[in-house]
Tab-separated table of C-alpha atoms in Angstrom:
chain	number	residue	atom	x	y	z
X	1	MET	CA	-13.285	-7.910	-15.017
X	2	SER	CA	-13.481	-4.558	-12.878
X	3	LYS	CA	-14.023	-1.548	-14.948
X	4	LYS	CA	-11.461	1.101	-14.619
X	5	MET	CA	-12.515	4.439	-13.538
X	6	SER	CA	-11.661	7.273	-15.932
X	7	ARG	CA	-10.402	9.573	-13.137
X	8	ALA	CA	-9.787	7.103	-10.497
X	9	PRO	CA	-8.710	9.065	-7.019
X	10	VAL	CA	-6.277	6.052	-6.242
X	11	TYR	CA	-2.548	7.431	-6.103
X	12	LEU	CA	-0.944	4.390	-4.345
X	13	ALA	CA	-2.086	0.734	-4.313
X	14	LEU	CA	-0.284	-2.115	-2.657
X	15	ALA	CA	-0.327	-5.601	-1.955
X	16	GLN	CA	2.013	-7.884	0.308
X	17	VAL	CA	2.720	-11.325	1.120
X	18	ARG	CA	4.773	-12.315	4.054
X	19	PHE	CA	6.590	-15.797	3.792
X	20	ASN	CA	9.198	-17.895	5.615
X	21	ARG	CA	12.597	-16.040	5.821
X	22	LEU	CA	15.127	-16.389	2.908
X	23	LEU	CA	18.473	-15.817	4.716
X	24	ALA	CA	20.270	-16.751	1.354
X	25	LEU	CA	18.475	-13.996	-0.527
X	26	ASP	CA	21.637	-12.463	-2.101
X	27	ASN	CA	22.342	-15.559	-3.821
X	28	TYR	CA	18.737	-15.704	-5.379
X	29	ALA	CA	18.529	-12.018	-6.291
X	30	PRO	CA	20.217	-12.330	-9.698
X	31	THR	CA	18.058	-15.172	-10.842
X	32	ILE	CA	14.958	-13.233	-9.688
X	33	GLN	CA	15.898	-10.101	-11.066
X	34	GLU	CA	16.322	-11.376	-14.596
X	35	ALA	CA	12.963	-13.334	-14.473
X	36	LEU	CA	11.408	-9.638	-13.312
X	37	ARG	CA	13.175	-7.891	-16.340
X	38	LYS	CA	11.837	-10.219	-18.830
X	39	LEU	CA	8.321	-9.466	-17.176
X	40	GLY	CA	8.778	-5.845	-17.549
X	41	TYR	CA	10.556	-4.547	-14.507
X	42	PRO	CA	14.119	-3.595	-15.867
X	43	ASP	CA	14.935	-1.029	-13.117
X	44	PHE	CA	16.762	-2.435	-10.111
X	45	ARG	CA	17.780	-1.092	-6.826
X	46	LYS	CA	19.217	-2.412	-3.676
X	47	VAL	CA	18.260	-0.020	-1.083
X	48	MET	CA	19.169	-0.138	2.652
X	49	ALA	CA	16.917	0.539	5.081
X	50	GLN	CA	17.487	1.351	9.004
X	51	THR	CA	15.529	-0.215	11.490
X	52	PHE	CA	15.976	0.049	15.312
X	53	SER	CA	16.161	-2.855	18.064
X	54	LEU	CA	14.747	-1.213	21.121
X	55	ASN	CA	16.051	-2.202	24.303
X	56	LEU	CA	14.693	0.557	26.551
X	57	ALA	CA	16.350	-0.924	29.917
X	58	GLY	CA	20.071	-0.802	28.326
X	59	SER	CA	19.394	2.506	26.665
X	60	ILE	CA	18.107	4.397	29.790
X	61	GLU	CA	20.332	2.699	32.310
X	62	GLY	CA	23.593	2.712	30.222
X	63	GLY	CA	23.077	5.897	28.399
X	64	GLN	CA	23.563	4.092	25.168
X	65	ALA	CA	22.099	4.903	21.703
X	66	VAL	CA	19.563	2.703	20.282
X	67	PRO	CA	21.311	0.135	18.026
X	68	ALA	CA	20.348	0.331	14.376
X	69	THR	CA	20.202	-2.643	12.017
X	70	ALA	CA	20.552	-2.178	7.851
X	71	ILE	CA	17.799	-4.379	6.227
X	72	ALA	CA	18.191	-4.828	2.325
X	73	GLN	CA	15.180	-4.116	-0.075
X	74	TYR	CA	15.527	-5.407	-3.448
X	75	VAL	CA	13.424	-2.933	-5.667
X	76	PHE	CA	12.288	-4.005	-9.227
X	77	SER	CA	10.360	-1.541	-11.185
X	78	ASN	CA	9.135	-0.529	-14.562
X	79	MET	CA	11.059	2.132	-16.534
X	80	GLU	CA	8.748	4.937	-15.370
X	81	LYS	CA	8.979	3.767	-11.298
X	82	THR	CA	5.206	3.595	-11.452
X	83	LEU	CA	5.001	-0.233	-10.943
X	84	GLY	CA	7.183	-2.614	-9.211
X	85	PHE	CA	8.280	-5.154	-6.456
X	86	ILE	CA	9.906	-4.541	-3.155
X	87	LEU	CA	11.475	-7.872	-2.024
X	88	LEU	CA	12.619	-8.438	1.438
X	89	GLN	CA	13.913	-11.696	3.188
X	90	ASP	CA	10.366	-12.477	4.425
X	91	SER	CA	8.088	-10.776	1.929
X	92	LEU	CA	7.188	-9.306	-1.137
X	93	THR	CA	5.202	-6.302	-1.975
X	94	TYR	CA	3.672	-5.033	-5.269
X	95	MET	CA	3.181	-1.335	-5.544
X	96	ALA	CA	1.468	0.831	-8.111
X	97	THR	CA	1.330	4.640	-8.620
X	98	GLU	CA	-0.440	4.177	-11.989
X	99	TYR	CA	-3.030	1.684	-10.982
X	100	ASP	CA	-5.325	-0.179	-13.451
X	101	VAL	CA	-7.897	-2.744	-11.964
X	102	PHE	CA	-7.523	-5.360	-9.270
X	103	GLU	CA	-7.397	-8.361	-11.640
X	104	THR	CA	-4.270	-7.160	-13.276
X	105	PHE	CA	-2.675	-5.607	-9.999
X	106	SER	CA	-3.337	-8.957	-8.050
X	107	GLN	CA	-2.156	-10.995	-10.894
X	108	ARG	CA	1.118	-9.122	-11.166
X	109	LEU	CA	1.947	-9.932	-7.398
X	110	LEU	CA	1.186	-13.293	-7.954
X	111	GLU	CA	3.291	-13.773	-10.748
X	112	GLY	CA	6.181	-12.170	-8.708
X	113	LEU	CA	5.454	-14.711	-5.873
X	114	ARG	CA	5.689	-17.801	-8.475
X	115	ILE	CA	9.112	-16.437	-9.751
X	116	ILE	CA	10.269	-16.421	-5.965
X	117	ASP	CA	8.826	-19.821	-5.297
X	118	SER	CA	10.500	-21.500	-8.450
X	119	THR	CA	14.007	-19.760	-7.773
X	120	VAL	CA	14.409	-20.760	-3.961
X	121	GLY	CA	13.071	-24.393	-4.556
X	122	GLY	CA	9.601	-23.870	-3.026
X	123	LEU	CA	8.277	-21.355	-0.358
X	124	SER	CA	7.365	-23.192	2.855
X	125	TYR	CA	4.580	-20.915	4.179
X	126	THR	CA	2.977	-17.497	4.178
X	127	ASP	CA	1.838	-15.747	7.499
X	128	ARG	CA	0.467	-12.570	6.263
X	129	VAL	CA	-1.379	-11.114	3.423
X	130	GLY	CA	-2.215	-7.513	2.953
X	131	VAL	CA	-4.104	-5.114	0.607
X	132	ARG	CA	-3.863	-1.334	0.873
X	133	TYR	CA	-5.356	1.582	-0.872
X	134	LEU	CA	-4.708	5.245	-0.858
X	135	ASP	CA	-7.010	7.561	-2.460
X	136	ALA	CA	-6.726	11.469	-3.038
X	137	VAL	CA	-10.139	13.171	-3.050
X	138	PHE	CA	-9.725	16.586	-4.373
X	139	PRO	CA	-12.901	18.647	-5.351
X	140	ASP	CA	-13.306	19.938	-8.936
X	141	THR	CA	-13.632	23.425	-9.417
X	142	GLY	CA	-16.892	24.821	-8.170
X	143	ASP	CA	-17.166	21.793	-5.868
X	144	GLN	CA	-16.627	21.411	-1.941
X	145	LEU	CA	-14.854	18.504	-0.578
X	146	SER	CA	-18.085	17.994	1.485
X	147	HIS	CA	-19.693	16.993	-1.864
X	148	TYR	CA	-17.480	14.170	-2.001
X	149	LEU	CA	-17.329	12.778	1.558
X	150	ASN	CA	-19.899	10.826	3.552
X	151	PRO	CA	-20.620	13.272	6.610
X	152	SER	CA	-19.841	10.554	9.223
X	153	VAL	CA	-16.196	10.646	8.022
X	154	PHE	CA	-15.908	14.519	7.548
X	155	GLY	CA	-15.806	15.198	11.268
X	156	LEU	CA	-16.073	18.965	12.511
X	157	VAL	CA	-14.285	20.291	9.364
X	158	GLY	CA	-15.730	23.704	8.719
X	159	LYS	CA	-17.389	23.756	11.989
X	160	ILE	CA	-14.530	24.668	14.262
X	161	GLY	CA	-13.046	28.177	13.921
X	162	GLY	CA	-9.422	28.859	13.077
X	163	GLU	CA	-7.219	27.386	10.084
X	164	LEU	CA	-7.407	23.597	9.749
X	165	THR	CA	-4.377	21.637	10.092
X	166	HIS	CA	-5.881	18.311	9.858
X	167	SER	CA	-8.863	16.040	10.740
X	168	PHE	CA	-8.258	12.305	11.392
X	169	PHE	CA	-10.943	9.603	11.393
X	170	GLU	CA	-10.213	5.740	11.738
X	171	THR	CA	-12.188	2.623	11.980
X	172	ARG	CA	-10.974	-0.744	12.857
X	173	SER	CA	-12.981	-3.918	12.553
X	174	GLN	CA	-12.605	-7.685	12.413
X	175	LEU	CA	-14.214	-9.589	9.617
X	176	ASN	CA	-13.876	-13.412	10.282
X	177	ASN	CA	-10.136	-13.877	9.905
X	178	ALA	CA	-9.269	-10.499	8.360
X	179	THR	CA	-8.739	-7.144	9.762
X	180	LEU	CA	-9.835	-3.761	8.040
X	181	VAL	CA	-8.478	-0.380	9.127
X	182	SER	CA	-10.373	2.432	7.224
X	183	ARG	CA	-8.897	5.966	7.653
X	184	VAL	CA	-9.839	9.351	6.402
X	185	ILE	CA	-7.316	12.431	6.917
X	186	VAL	CA	-8.376	15.630	5.782
X	187	GLN	CA	-5.876	18.447	5.515
X	188	PRO	CA	-4.847	21.320	3.208
X	189	GLY	CA	-1.665	21.089	0.895
X	190	PRO	CA	-0.204	18.594	-1.666
X	191	VAL	CA	-0.887	14.732	-1.510
X	192	GLY	CA	1.307	13.334	1.205
X	193	ILE	CA	2.555	9.655	1.893
X	194	PRO	CA	1.895	8.204	5.303
X	195	ALA	CA	4.937	7.928	7.527
X	196	ASP	CA	4.976	4.050	7.666
X	197	LEU	CA	5.329	4.071	3.694
X	198	GLN	CA	8.137	6.403	3.561
X	199	PRO	CA	10.370	7.060	1.782
X	200	LEU	CA	8.328	6.217	-1.368
X	201	LEU	CA	10.439	4.067	-3.873
X	202	PHE	CA	8.011	4.840	-6.775
X	203	GLU	CA	7.059	8.014	-8.731
X	204	LEU	CA	3.696	9.686	-8.459
X	205	PRO	CA	1.949	10.705	-11.636
X	206	GLU	CA	2.088	14.274	-12.470
X	207	ARG	CA	-1.782	14.609	-12.110
X	208	PHE	CA	-1.440	13.934	-8.447
X	209	ARG	CA	1.924	15.726	-8.029
X	210	LYS	CA	0.550	19.024	-9.093
X	211	LEU	CA	-2.751	18.839	-6.928
X	212	ASN	CA	-2.558	21.376	-4.010
X	213	GLY	CA	-5.340	22.593	-1.486
X	214	LEU	CA	-7.973	21.033	0.979
X	215	HIS	CA	-8.501	17.423	0.346
X	216	ALA	CA	-9.131	14.072	1.823
X	217	VAL	CA	-6.968	10.855	1.794
X	218	ILE	CA	-8.852	7.649	2.218
X	219	ASP	CA	-6.439	5.061	3.636
X	220	ASN	CA	-8.038	1.499	3.474
X	221	ASP	CA	-5.856	-1.155	4.791
X	222	GLY	CA	-7.118	-4.738	5.084
X	223	PHE	CA	-4.991	-7.806	5.956
X	224	THR	CA	-5.264	-11.465	7.213
X	225	GLU	CA	-2.270	-13.148	9.553
X	226	SER	CA	-2.340	-16.824	9.749
X	227	ARG	CA	0.425	-19.280	9.052
X	228	MET	CA	-0.297	-21.715	6.259
X	229	LYS	CA	1.224	-23.683	3.827
X	230	TYR	CA	2.245	-21.890	0.530
X	231	ASP	CA	-0.696	-21.976	-1.902
X	232	GLY	CA	-1.173	-19.615	-4.822
X	233	ALA	CA	-4.820	-20.279	-5.349
X	234	ARG	CA	-5.417	-19.536	-1.522
X	235	LEU	CA	-3.375	-16.289	-1.829
X	236	LYS	CA	-5.514	-15.318	-4.928
X	237	SER	CA	-8.853	-15.757	-3.053
X	238	GLU	CA	-7.518	-14.062	0.006
X	239	LEU	CA	-6.562	-11.161	-1.890
X	240	PHE	CA	-9.682	-10.628	-3.676
X	241	MET	CA	-11.718	-11.047	-0.245
X	242	LEU	CA	-9.425	-8.102	1.051
X	243	HIS	CA	-10.281	-6.091	-1.990
X	244	ASP	CA	-13.762	-6.607	-1.663
X	245	GLU	CA	-14.021	-5.220	1.644
X	246	ILE	CA	-11.845	-2.292	1.071
X	247	GLU	CA	-14.040	-1.556	-1.889
X	248	LYS	CA	-17.129	-1.595	0.337
X	249	ALA	CA	-15.366	0.581	2.731
X	250	PHE	CA	-14.277	2.934	0.239
X	251	LYS	CA	-17.961	3.319	-1.232
X	252	LEU	CA	-19.264	3.923	2.124
X	253	ALA	CA	-16.728	6.844	2.824
X	254	VAL	CA	-17.540	8.792	-0.477
X	255	THR	CA	-20.760	10.249	-1.904
X	256	SER	CA	-22.606	9.210	-5.187
X	257	HIS	CA	-21.567	12.540	-6.458
X	258	ALA	CA	-17.992	11.679	-6.122
X	259	LEU	CA	-18.526	8.396	-7.931
X	260	GLY	CA	-20.253	10.172	-10.802
X	261	LYS	CA	-17.093	12.447	-11.012
X	262	TRP	CA	-14.510	9.451	-11.187
X	263	LYS	CA	-16.565	6.886	-13.287
């Protein structure tokens, strides 16, 4: 099993499996909620999110507003709202702001999938598996941020005059059937949440909420897209493969000095 870092910089981890759409999800939700409550996720919320159907021709020619569609998100979390699931008609996401190690993290997602599979009488297929990590890199007192990051991802920070607003570095690579997107954002201020993950439905730990200053966010996002018959063993294998590739990218982005600080 992996060894947990004593000062791990990860402030948000998520893993997602997308599956065949369940139009009768409202009917299954009470049974799923009861099973997840017994598993340690007693807090339940149903959140309505707005999505937009873009019909540019109609919007421009007719002067009509872009129509919004409400999507139900079923949120199941622990009492502290630091661990939990987000269930949609076609996906299950497990999120953690109090991260342990990947073995337990991935196991929780797979347990949630087994509950859904059993409740609905069997999932038919999956067509996307994803793992994503957000790490907040703040230098210790007496250190500089440059001591923690590989120079190749640090950009021109500190080399261009004026006050830094942000620096953005991104690499996208294809690894057989997987895609890995690795981003490093350097900016001043508190720890932020990427726009595509807002609003965050879970609570950040106090140790991250109180941080403020020049820092880097390392955002590693790995995923596979292929429609295949639902198979728990295959999903576990894909999750670990994605995690391993993300771990490689993370270690390439930081220095041995940083790893020594976090171990």
